[in-house]
């Protein structure tokens, strides 16, 4: 069977991200998209990372919604400012950590 290929190259679905930040919270979900209401300028990755970190820190401080645990998966120097949120880990360490944290918290209920 043949699948249409017309759209397969029009999206970046095969591109791995420079930065992944995952939070487990016991308060509520927090949307960080406000970090990008003002468009970032070049260097895009570095400035987007800084904007995200600033937004996360402000939300946690002002609204008291600090996460129970945060994981950061990152590549390159441009994402270094995300280290302020958590020590960088591998993707597998993130998955294992989320699984362990959620299981532990559910067993406490």
XYZ file of C-alpha atoms in Angstrom:
109
model
C 0.000 0.000 0.000
C 1.269 3.450 -0.837
C 0.720 6.467 1.371
C 0.484 9.978 -0.079
C 3.752 11.826 0.420
C 2.649 15.360 -0.470
C 2.517 16.693 3.084
C 5.300 14.570 4.561
C 7.932 17.229 3.961
C 5.865 20.328 4.758
C 6.008 19.944 8.528
C 8.871 19.506 10.974
C 7.502 16.304 12.497
C 10.904 14.618 12.313
C 12.760 17.447 14.030
C 13.916 16.798 17.585
C 13.495 19.760 19.963
C 16.334 21.775 21.455
C 14.479 21.977 24.771
C 11.843 19.971 26.621
C 10.589 21.103 30.031
C 8.186 18.881 31.972
C 6.583 19.838 35.279
C 4.535 17.743 37.685
C 2.314 20.013 39.761
C -0.128 19.428 42.582
C -1.885 22.759 42.070
C -3.126 23.206 38.507
C -1.940 23.097 34.930
C 0.020 26.197 33.919
C 0.231 27.448 30.342
C 3.576 29.038 29.472
C 2.558 30.250 26.007
C 2.443 33.810 27.329
C 6.229 33.764 27.196
C 5.920 34.146 23.434
C 3.278 36.857 23.107
C 6.164 39.131 22.214
C 8.031 37.486 19.331
C 11.555 36.390 20.135
C 14.460 37.743 18.130
C 17.607 35.982 16.921
C 19.188 33.907 18.400
C 15.698 32.354 18.448
C 16.499 29.276 20.529
C 18.465 31.201 23.139
C 15.931 34.011 23.461
C 12.944 31.651 23.452
C 14.583 29.627 26.228
C 15.216 32.763 28.278
C 11.615 33.922 27.767
C 10.254 30.529 28.835
C 12.452 30.385 31.939
C 11.491 33.930 32.942
C 7.783 33.186 32.487
C 7.998 29.936 34.472
C 9.822 31.594 37.355
C 7.390 34.526 37.435
C 4.315 32.255 37.370
C 5.692 30.084 40.163
C 6.548 33.101 42.327
C 3.483 35.269 41.748
C 0.804 32.564 41.730
C 2.399 30.053 44.087
C 2.150 27.217 41.578
C 5.703 25.914 41.843
C 5.971 22.390 40.468
C 6.509 19.335 42.637
C 9.264 18.318 40.223
C 10.712 19.655 36.969
C 12.787 17.927 34.312
C 14.786 19.636 31.573
C 16.032 17.862 28.464
C 18.167 20.143 26.341
C 20.882 20.282 23.737
C 23.358 23.018 22.921
C 24.552 26.149 24.668
C 21.573 28.213 23.484
C 19.308 26.388 25.966
C 21.661 26.726 28.942
C 19.401 29.214 30.748
C 16.885 26.377 31.280
C 19.319 24.960 33.839
C 17.746 27.511 36.216
C 14.596 25.360 36.194
C 16.234 21.969 36.789
C 19.397 20.013 36.168
C 19.398 18.683 32.589
C 18.647 14.988 32.128
C 18.301 12.603 29.203
C 14.908 11.903 27.659
C 14.893 8.442 29.233
C 15.679 9.929 32.653
C 12.754 12.327 32.185
C 10.368 9.479 31.326
C 11.587 7.379 34.259
C 11.406 10.352 36.624
C 7.855 11.294 35.629
C 6.735 7.683 35.987
C 8.334 7.379 39.427
C 7.033 10.733 40.683
C 3.466 10.179 39.510
C 3.367 6.602 40.844
C 4.702 7.766 44.201
C 2.177 10.583 44.483
C -0.727 8.351 43.472
C 0.237 5.756 46.066
C 0.054 8.459 48.758
C -3.613 9.166 48.019
